[in-house]
Amino acid sequence: MDRRHFLRAGLGAGALSLMATRAGAASPFNALAGVEPIRASVDRIFRTTVCLRPFRAAGPRIEVEQVGRKRVVHNYGHGGSGWSLSWGSAQLAVPLAMDDGVRDIAVIGAGALGLTAALTAQRAGARVTIYAREQFPDVRSARATGTWSPDSRIAMAGAVDAGFADRWEAMARASFAHYQSFLGLPGDPVEWTDRYILSDAPAAAPTIAQVPPAPERRDDFLRLDGRLRDITPHSVELPRGAHPFRADRVRRNSSLTFNVADLAHQLTSDFLIAGGRIEPRVFHTPDDLAALREKSIINCTGYGARALWRDDSIVPVRGQIAWLIPQPGATFGVYYRGIALLARRDGIVVQPVGQDDWFGYGDANETPDPAAARAAVEEVATWWA
């Protein structure tokens, strides 16, 4: 999750405006009074996690490399868009791995990209084994925010090739369509939930104008979400009295939420039921792949590819989450004052996201900061009127 995706949800092109109701008149949004305040107290923090997003300026690496007698298809470097692009990314990687009629596939990594690549290969007729040092809940994908964000730090505008935007759009649309099949399943692994973007800006000024401009940089992150306007719900501005927040202005939109614990369990179960195998294995160098019986390998090691493949093009983008105990009935997101909250069924995410996408860029520190976690939760406690 990042600040931009919350703001885009609330301020994106084509957003609808609503006139405030007359004082005392019935509001069409009275149901929002049921958006119960989050019990944001530090004693409800049950864990604090840090995730390093694997960002590459040129975008995800999806290509073939020959390593000895092994065909390795790389599928990593998705920045903050791993869950969101996983199915579409797999649709590009799997045909490369199964070229020439190969039917025995190894997948390296058991995170979001590894599981979706393995399932996609199974459905294409392959026999698949996942080799991984860690499985859920110990993989970095388990620490993800859980919101649909397909262009979150996906690439740098000046570093991508001419066809990247089209490939990205194809991946995003394929993933979006596939995730619809998880709606309504037991445990709600994927569901539509509302987002609220709060601002103290006066009504006459655009909310985004109140954010201090970012310092000048040689390049900036690629913005592509405009290509998905036809599948992106429009936002509405809520009149005073129609919401429970203390902020001056509130906009509401809807987005997909990944309840990661349930989703990972669903994907793992589907893979195993279809005959897949998961084998613990640690790889120190690409030469270690020679010991695998499979000749075709899909490399889904995420940030781990930086060390395994000596890929210095991967830049860590640090994100820390304070996890609050789930609250019955609370399934919505809020952005306010540089903090994003996402109330999921498997935990309430409280995450500082800063003023722009550069927040956390280049920071490889995976040690949690308890003081920052407590401060973020204490700030959230002030959001309700």
Tab-separated table of C-alpha atoms in Angstrom:
chain	number	residue	atom	x	y	z
A	1	MET	CA	0.000	0.000	0.000
A	2	ASP	CA	1.127	3.586	-0.576
A	3	ARG	CA	-0.315	7.053	-0.173
A	4	ARG	CA	-0.870	7.484	-3.907
A	5	HIS	CA	-3.233	4.530	-4.207
A	6	PHE	CA	-5.428	5.823	-1.425
A	7	LEU	CA	-5.427	9.317	-2.921
A	8	ARG	CA	-6.076	8.043	-6.419
A	9	ALA	CA	-9.052	6.126	-5.090
A	10	GLY	CA	-10.462	9.284	-3.584
A	11	LEU	CA	-9.357	11.919	-6.093
A	12	GLY	CA	-9.011	10.072	-9.383
A	13	ALA	CA	-10.251	11.412	-12.697
A	14	GLY	CA	-13.969	11.032	-13.156
A	15	ALA	CA	-14.698	11.227	-9.426
A	16	LEU	CA	-18.310	12.088	-8.670
A	17	SER	CA	-19.297	14.961	-6.401
A	18	LEU	CA	-22.309	15.023	-4.095
A	19	MET	CA	-24.036	18.141	-2.812
A	20	ALA	CA	-24.239	18.360	0.953
A	21	THR	CA	-27.717	17.742	2.318
A	22	ARG	CA	-29.639	20.517	4.009
A	23	ALA	CA	-29.227	20.762	7.744
A	24	GLY	CA	-31.541	18.256	9.354
A	25	ALA	CA	-32.410	16.577	6.053
A	26	ALA	CA	-32.117	12.824	5.751
A	27	SER	CA	-28.749	11.810	4.345
A	28	PRO	CA	-28.401	9.003	1.787
A	29	PHE	CA	-25.246	7.991	3.644
A	30	ASN	CA	-26.728	7.431	7.102
A	31	ALA	CA	-25.535	3.838	6.861
A	32	LEU	CA	-21.985	5.157	7.207
A	33	ALA	CA	-22.701	5.918	10.827
A	34	GLY	CA	-22.067	2.196	11.233
A	35	VAL	CA	-18.398	2.581	10.300
A	36	GLU	CA	-17.397	1.763	13.826
A	37	PRO	CA	-14.294	3.489	15.224
A	38	ILE	CA	-11.270	1.236	15.277
A	39	ARG	CA	-10.173	0.340	18.782
A	40	ALA	CA	-6.741	1.772	18.183
A	41	SER	CA	-4.817	1.262	21.385
A	42	VAL	CA	-1.271	0.019	21.729
A	43	ASP	CA	-2.340	-2.935	23.891
A	44	ARG	CA	-4.193	-4.318	20.821
A	45	ILE	CA	-0.994	-4.525	18.733
A	46	PHE	CA	-0.322	-8.238	18.404
A	47	ARG	CA	2.694	-7.967	16.108
A	48	THR	CA	4.792	-5.512	14.114
A	49	THR	CA	6.223	-6.593	10.769
A	50	VAL	CA	8.511	-5.133	8.135
A	51	CYS	CA	8.375	-6.041	4.455
A	52	LEU	CA	10.991	-5.136	1.839
A	53	ARG	CA	9.291	-4.651	-1.509
A	54	PRO	CA	11.541	-5.751	-4.422
A	55	PHE	CA	11.572	-2.707	-6.708
A	56	ARG	CA	13.278	-2.645	-10.114
A	57	ALA	CA	13.447	0.570	-12.126
A	58	ALA	CA	12.873	-1.378	-15.354
A	59	GLY	CA	9.893	-3.208	-13.863
A	60	PRO	CA	9.429	-6.911	-13.094
A	61	ARG	CA	11.959	-9.296	-14.578
A	62	ILE	CA	10.058	-11.884	-16.642
A	63	GLU	CA	12.535	-13.510	-18.992
A	64	VAL	CA	14.477	-16.703	-19.689
A	65	GLU	CA	18.060	-17.349	-18.601
A	66	GLN	CA	19.966	-20.539	-19.330
A	67	VAL	CA	21.862	-21.780	-16.265
A	68	GLY	CA	23.887	-24.819	-17.262
A	69	ARG	CA	21.329	-27.362	-18.445
A	70	LYS	CA	18.433	-25.603	-16.700
A	71	ARG	CA	16.005	-23.177	-18.261
A	72	VAL	CA	15.257	-20.530	-15.635
A	73	VAL	CA	12.295	-18.213	-16.124
A	74	HIS	CA	12.629	-15.210	-13.853
A	75	ASN	CA	9.439	-13.815	-12.317
A	76	TYR	CA	10.401	-11.251	-9.668
A	77	GLY	CA	10.833	-7.543	-8.986
A	78	HIS	CA	7.197	-6.403	-8.760
A	79	GLY	CA	7.726	-3.632	-6.197
A	80	GLY	CA	4.551	-3.104	-4.184
A	81	SER	CA	2.388	-4.903	-6.749
A	82	GLY	CA	3.233	-8.560	-6.144
A	83	TRP	CA	-0.186	-9.771	-5.021
A	84	SER	CA	-2.003	-7.479	-7.437
A	85	LEU	CA	-0.115	-8.605	-10.560
A	86	SER	CA	0.616	-12.204	-9.570
A	87	TRP	CA	-1.855	-14.038	-11.815
A	88	GLY	CA	-1.129	-11.899	-14.864
A	89	SER	CA	2.596	-12.247	-14.276
A	90	ALA	CA	2.221	-16.030	-14.088
A	91	GLN	CA	0.425	-16.018	-17.427
A	92	LEU	CA	3.561	-14.539	-18.985
A	93	ALA	CA	6.098	-16.700	-17.132
A	94	VAL	CA	4.490	-20.150	-17.372
A	95	PRO	CA	4.423	-20.439	-21.206
A	96	LEU	CA	8.135	-19.610	-21.234
A	97	ALA	CA	8.781	-22.409	-18.740
A	98	MET	CA	6.661	-24.929	-20.664
A	99	ASP	CA	8.126	-24.180	-24.066
A	100	ASP	CA	9.139	-27.250	-26.105
A	101	GLY	CA	6.535	-29.382	-24.341
A	102	VAL	CA	8.155	-29.408	-20.885
A	103	ARG	CA	5.732	-30.837	-18.298
A	104	ASP	CA	7.856	-31.058	-15.141
A	105	ILE	CA	8.260	-27.620	-13.593
A	106	ALA	CA	10.083	-26.426	-10.493
A	107	VAL	CA	9.028	-23.175	-8.833
A	108	ILE	CA	11.496	-21.461	-6.520
A	109	GLY	CA	9.729	-19.496	-3.792
A	110	ALA	CA	6.413	-20.018	-1.993
A	111	GLY	CA	5.161	-16.456	-1.735
A	112	ALA	CA	2.382	-14.802	-3.735
A	113	LEU	CA	4.207	-15.073	-7.053
A	114	GLY	CA	5.419	-18.627	-6.427
A	115	LEU	CA	1.996	-19.995	-5.505
A	116	THR	CA	0.190	-18.343	-8.413
A	117	ALA	CA	2.872	-19.428	-10.907
A	118	ALA	CA	2.662	-23.000	-9.587
A	119	LEU	CA	-1.128	-23.077	-9.858
A	120	THR	CA	-1.061	-21.560	-13.334
A	121	ALA	CA	1.456	-24.198	-14.464
A	122	GLN	CA	-0.696	-26.981	-12.980
A	123	ARG	CA	-3.733	-25.730	-14.853
A	124	ALA	CA	-1.675	-25.780	-18.054
A	125	GLY	CA	-0.972	-29.483	-17.489
A	126	ALA	CA	2.376	-29.394	-15.692
A	127	ARG	CA	3.576	-31.438	-12.729
A	128	VAL	CA	4.876	-28.861	-10.275
A	129	THR	CA	7.104	-28.907	-7.222
A	130	ILE	CA	7.703	-25.760	-5.174
A	131	TYR	CA	11.122	-25.518	-3.570
A	132	ALA	CA	11.360	-22.897	-0.856
A	133	ARG	CA	13.269	-22.006	2.278
A	134	GLU	CA	10.114	-20.551	3.857
A	135	GLN	CA	6.379	-20.983	3.520
A	136	PHE	CA	3.430	-18.967	4.777
A	137	PRO	CA	3.285	-17.313	7.239
A	138	ASP	CA	7.056	-16.772	7.169
A	139	VAL	CA	7.444	-15.426	3.621
A	140	ARG	CA	7.577	-11.684	2.929
A	141	SER	CA	4.286	-11.883	1.023
A	142	ALA	CA	2.559	-12.641	4.338
A	143	ARG	CA	3.469	-9.121	5.522
A	144	ALA	CA	1.786	-7.370	2.606
A	145	THR	CA	-0.793	-4.643	3.150
A	146	GLY	CA	-3.435	-6.534	1.200
A	147	THR	CA	-4.911	-3.893	-1.073
A	148	TRP	CA	-5.312	-3.914	-4.869
A	149	SER	CA	-2.405	-1.710	-6.028
A	150	PRO	CA	-1.200	-2.934	-9.449
A	151	ASP	CA	1.094	0.017	-10.193
A	152	SER	CA	2.500	0.578	-6.706
A	153	ARG	CA	6.193	1.303	-7.290
A	154	ILE	CA	6.141	-0.915	-10.348
A	155	ALA	CA	8.879	0.888	-12.338
A	156	MET	CA	10.571	4.202	-13.074
A	157	ALA	CA	9.072	6.269	-15.865
A	158	GLY	CA	12.404	6.759	-17.617
A	159	ALA	CA	13.689	3.186	-17.296
A	160	VAL	CA	11.036	1.007	-18.952
A	161	ASP	CA	10.984	-0.210	-22.556
A	162	ALA	CA	8.400	0.888	-25.102
A	163	GLY	CA	6.139	-2.118	-24.588
A	164	PHE	CA	6.102	-2.143	-20.807
A	165	ALA	CA	2.842	-0.238	-20.293
A	166	ASP	CA	0.941	-2.651	-22.536
A	167	ARG	CA	2.418	-5.680	-20.758
A	168	TRP	CA	1.581	-4.164	-17.387
A	169	GLU	CA	-2.008	-3.513	-18.421
A	170	ALA	CA	-2.410	-7.078	-19.655
A	171	MET	CA	-1.039	-8.417	-16.352
A	172	ALA	CA	-3.249	-6.110	-14.286
A	173	ARG	CA	-6.436	-6.954	-16.163
A	174	ALA	CA	-5.734	-10.687	-16.075
A	175	SER	CA	-5.083	-10.604	-12.324
A	176	PHE	CA	-8.125	-8.442	-11.632
A	177	ALA	CA	-10.369	-10.837	-13.556
A	178	HIS	CA	-8.902	-13.891	-11.822
A	179	TYR	CA	-9.354	-12.461	-8.342
A	180	GLN	CA	-13.095	-12.113	-8.976
A	181	SER	CA	-13.313	-15.918	-8.754
A	182	PHE	CA	-12.302	-15.739	-5.064
A	183	LEU	CA	-15.184	-13.451	-4.079
A	184	GLY	CA	-17.693	-15.090	-1.759
A	185	LEU	CA	-15.511	-18.058	-0.835
A	186	PRO	CA	-15.414	-19.173	2.815
A	187	GLY	CA	-13.075	-16.977	4.798
A	188	ASP	CA	-13.418	-14.135	2.288
A	189	PRO	CA	-9.883	-14.461	0.868
A	190	VAL	CA	-10.730	-11.602	-1.501
A	191	GLU	CA	-13.504	-9.053	-1.075
A	192	TRP	CA	-14.576	-5.569	-2.077
A	193	THR	CA	-14.274	-3.088	0.778
A	194	ASP	CA	-14.655	0.679	1.096
A	195	ARG	CA	-11.831	3.207	1.394
A	196	TYR	CA	-12.083	6.639	3.014
A	197	ILE	CA	-9.662	9.426	2.164
A	198	LEU	CA	-9.645	12.101	4.843
A	199	SER	CA	-8.380	15.667	4.530
A	200	ASP	CA	-8.326	18.840	6.581
A	201	ALA	CA	-8.176	20.962	3.435
A	202	PRO	CA	-10.884	23.583	2.843
A	203	ALA	CA	-13.561	22.578	0.354
A	204	ALA	CA	-12.429	25.180	-2.195
A	205	ALA	CA	-8.965	23.638	-2.597
A	206	PRO	CA	-8.085	20.221	-4.006
A	207	THR	CA	-7.014	17.866	-1.244
A	208	ILE	CA	-3.871	16.808	-3.020
A	209	ALA	CA	-2.658	20.429	-3.199
A	210	GLN	CA	-2.230	20.406	0.571
A	211	VAL	CA	0.514	17.779	0.369
A	212	PRO	CA	4.033	19.286	0.329
A	213	PRO	CA	5.717	18.677	-3.032
A	214	ALA	CA	8.342	15.954	-3.173
A	215	PRO	CA	11.955	16.981	-3.772
A	216	GLU	CA	13.127	16.914	-7.368
A	217	ARG	CA	14.593	13.586	-8.499
A	218	ARG	CA	16.189	12.349	-11.683
A	219	ASP	CA	13.239	10.070	-12.349
A	220	ASP	CA	9.896	9.220	-10.812
A	221	PHE	CA	7.726	6.177	-10.402
A	222	LEU	CA	5.656	5.195	-13.404
A	223	ARG	CA	1.939	6.005	-13.148
A	224	LEU	CA	-0.270	3.600	-15.053
A	225	ASP	CA	-3.519	3.318	-13.120
A	226	GLY	CA	-5.247	5.607	-15.624
A	227	ARG	CA	-5.287	2.666	-18.013
A	228	LEU	CA	-7.719	0.839	-15.709
A	229	ARG	CA	-10.376	3.535	-15.318
A	230	ASP	CA	-13.042	1.302	-16.818
A	231	ILE	CA	-12.657	-1.237	-13.983
A	232	THR	CA	-11.958	1.299	-11.220
A	233	PRO	CA	-14.949	2.467	-9.159
A	234	HIS	CA	-15.439	6.227	-9.029
A	235	SER	CA	-15.282	8.047	-5.725
A	236	VAL	CA	-17.840	10.230	-4.018
A	237	GLU	CA	-17.474	13.076	-1.555
A	238	LEU	CA	-19.473	12.596	1.618
A	239	PRO	CA	-21.320	15.536	3.175
A	240	ARG	CA	-20.819	16.418	6.809
A	241	GLY	CA	-22.946	14.339	9.112
A	242	ALA	CA	-22.791	11.376	6.759
A	243	HIS	CA	-19.592	9.911	8.169
A	244	PRO	CA	-18.090	9.347	11.624
A	245	PHE	CA	-14.687	10.966	11.014
A	246	ARG	CA	-13.448	14.253	12.463
A	247	ALA	CA	-11.717	15.420	9.267
A	248	ASP	CA	-13.078	18.355	7.260
A	249	ARG	CA	-13.451	16.407	4.022
A	250	VAL	CA	-14.051	12.733	3.335
A	251	ARG	CA	-14.159	10.829	0.055
A	252	ARG	CA	-15.223	7.211	-0.308
A	253	ASN	CA	-14.339	4.596	-2.879
A	254	SER	CA	-14.148	0.795	-3.073
A	255	SER	CA	-11.251	-1.523	-3.821
A	256	LEU	CA	-10.278	-5.176	-3.639
A	257	THR	CA	-8.877	-6.353	-0.315
A	258	PHE	CA	-6.721	-9.456	0.062
A	259	ASN	CA	-7.192	-11.122	3.428
A	260	VAL	CA	-3.743	-12.597	3.035
A	261	ALA	CA	-3.933	-15.364	5.648
A	262	ASP	CA	-7.096	-16.821	4.085
A	263	LEU	CA	-5.900	-16.229	0.527
A	264	ALA	CA	-2.542	-17.933	1.104
A	265	HIS	CA	-4.286	-20.891	2.755
A	266	GLN	CA	-6.663	-21.158	-0.215
A	267	LEU	CA	-3.851	-21.058	-2.787
A	268	THR	CA	-1.705	-23.567	-0.901
A	269	SER	CA	-4.619	-25.962	-0.472
A	270	ASP	CA	-5.568	-25.697	-4.154
A	271	PHE	CA	-1.978	-26.434	-5.165
A	272	LEU	CA	-1.644	-29.474	-2.911
A	273	ILE	CA	-5.071	-30.879	-3.814
A	274	ALA	CA	-4.080	-30.731	-7.488
A	275	GLY	CA	-1.083	-32.944	-6.763
A	276	GLY	CA	1.582	-30.324	-6.157
A	277	ARG	CA	4.486	-30.818	-3.757
A	278	ILE	CA	6.290	-28.336	-1.531
A	279	GLU	CA	9.834	-29.284	-0.605
A	280	PRO	CA	12.006	-27.272	1.827
A	281	ARG	CA	15.212	-26.247	0.064
A	282	VAL	CA	17.782	-23.479	0.440
A	283	PHE	CA	19.613	-22.123	-2.604
A	284	HIS	CA	22.802	-20.142	-2.089
A	285	THR	CA	23.847	-19.627	-5.719
A	286	PRO	CA	22.299	-20.347	-9.131
A	287	ASP	CA	24.644	-23.348	-9.397
A	288	ASP	CA	22.573	-25.054	-6.684
A	289	LEU	CA	19.759	-25.449	-9.218
A	290	ALA	CA	21.746	-28.193	-10.910
A	291	ALA	CA	20.636	-30.594	-8.156
A	292	LEU	CA	16.953	-30.287	-9.116
A	293	ARG	CA	15.453	-33.033	-11.249
A	294	GLU	CA	13.333	-30.557	-13.232
A	295	LYS	CA	14.931	-28.940	-16.259
A	296	SER	CA	12.583	-25.946	-16.308
A	297	ILE	CA	12.449	-23.610	-13.319
A	298	ILE	CA	10.374	-20.516	-12.523
A	299	ASN	CA	12.295	-18.220	-10.193
A	300	CYS	CA	9.848	-16.403	-7.889
A	301	THR	CA	12.243	-15.404	-5.112
A	302	GLY	CA	11.166	-11.760	-4.845
A	303	TYR	CA	13.556	-9.655	-2.796
A	304	GLY	CA	15.603	-12.808	-2.216
A	305	ALA	CA	16.691	-12.652	-5.874
A	306	ARG	CA	18.943	-9.726	-4.990
A	307	ALA	CA	21.253	-12.066	-3.069
A	308	LEU	CA	20.643	-15.340	-4.928
A	309	TRP	CA	21.136	-13.870	-8.415
A	310	ARG	CA	23.413	-10.982	-7.374
A	311	ASP	CA	20.803	-8.691	-8.911
A	312	ASP	CA	21.694	-5.202	-7.718
A	313	SER	CA	18.900	-3.743	-9.846
A	314	ILE	CA	16.550	-4.714	-7.003
A	315	VAL	CA	16.098	-1.836	-4.563
A	316	PRO	CA	14.393	-2.451	-1.208
A	317	VAL	CA	11.402	-0.295	-0.309
A	318	ARG	CA	10.749	-0.684	3.390
A	319	GLY	CA	7.246	-0.769	4.824
A	320	GLN	CA	6.296	-1.359	8.455
A	321	ILE	CA	2.907	-2.519	9.704
A	322	ALA	CA	1.502	-2.487	13.214
A	323	TRP	CA	-1.132	-5.241	13.337
A	324	LEU	CA	-4.186	-4.692	15.530
A	325	ILE	CA	-6.529	-7.469	16.643
A	326	PRO	CA	-9.315	-7.914	14.054
A	327	GLN	CA	-12.525	-6.121	14.927
A	328	PRO	CA	-15.855	-7.804	14.078
A	329	GLY	CA	-17.640	-5.945	11.300
A	330	ALA	CA	-14.691	-3.689	10.488
A	331	THR	CA	-13.722	-4.127	6.827
A	332	PHE	CA	-12.676	-0.771	5.379
A	333	GLY	CA	-9.622	1.368	4.750
A	334	VAL	CA	-8.684	4.933	5.715
A	335	TYR	CA	-5.903	7.283	4.637
A	336	TYR	CA	-5.161	10.356	6.760
A	337	ARG	CA	-2.081	12.338	7.768
A	338	GLY	CA	0.437	10.034	6.117
A	339	ILE	CA	-0.954	6.834	7.648
A	340	ALA	CA	-2.942	4.098	5.924
A	341	LEU	CA	-5.295	1.813	7.809
A	342	LEU	CA	-6.832	-1.300	6.322
A	343	ALA	CA	-9.213	-3.311	8.486
A	344	ARG	CA	-8.959	-6.868	7.201
A	345	ARG	CA	-10.557	-10.003	8.594
A	346	ASP	CA	-7.129	-11.395	9.498
A	347	GLY	CA	-5.833	-8.241	11.193
A	348	ILE	CA	-6.060	-4.454	11.102
A	349	VAL	CA	-3.144	-2.932	9.213
A	350	VAL	CA	-1.758	0.389	10.478
A	351	GLN	CA	1.027	1.552	8.199
A	352	PRO	CA	2.877	4.887	7.873
A	353	VAL	CA	3.117	5.544	4.126
A	354	GLY	CA	4.645	9.030	4.090
A	355	GLN	CA	3.940	11.860	1.715
A	356	ASP	CA	5.017	10.181	-1.533
A	357	ASP	CA	6.197	6.893	-3.046
A	358	TRP	CA	9.804	7.564	-2.063
A	359	PHE	CA	8.962	6.773	1.544
A	360	GLY	CA	11.110	3.787	2.559
A	361	TYR	CA	12.985	3.699	-0.750
A	362	GLY	CA	16.451	2.161	-0.424
A	363	ASP	CA	15.931	1.200	3.232
A	364	ALA	CA	16.868	-2.465	3.778
A	365	ASN	CA	16.325	-2.458	7.550
A	366	GLU	CA	13.942	-5.316	8.392
A	367	THR	CA	14.060	-4.714	12.149
A	368	PRO	CA	10.664	-3.534	13.461
A	369	ASP	CA	10.467	-0.116	15.109
A	370	PRO	CA	8.078	-0.510	18.096
A	371	ALA	CA	8.055	3.222	18.881
A	372	ALA	CA	6.953	4.094	15.331
A	373	ALA	CA	4.288	1.384	15.497
A	374	ARG	CA	2.872	2.775	18.741
A	375	ALA	CA	2.905	6.340	17.403
A	376	ALA	CA	0.982	5.308	14.286
A	377	VAL	CA	-1.685	3.512	16.313
A	378	GLU	CA	-2.036	6.463	18.705
A	379	GLU	CA	-2.557	8.754	15.713
A	380	VAL	CA	-5.302	6.492	14.324
A	381	ALA	CA	-7.133	6.741	17.660
A	382	THR	CA	-7.698	10.473	16.998
A	383	TRP	CA	-9.411	10.053	13.650
A	384	TRP	CA	-13.005	9.598	14.831
A	385	ALA	CA	-15.209	12.413	15.985
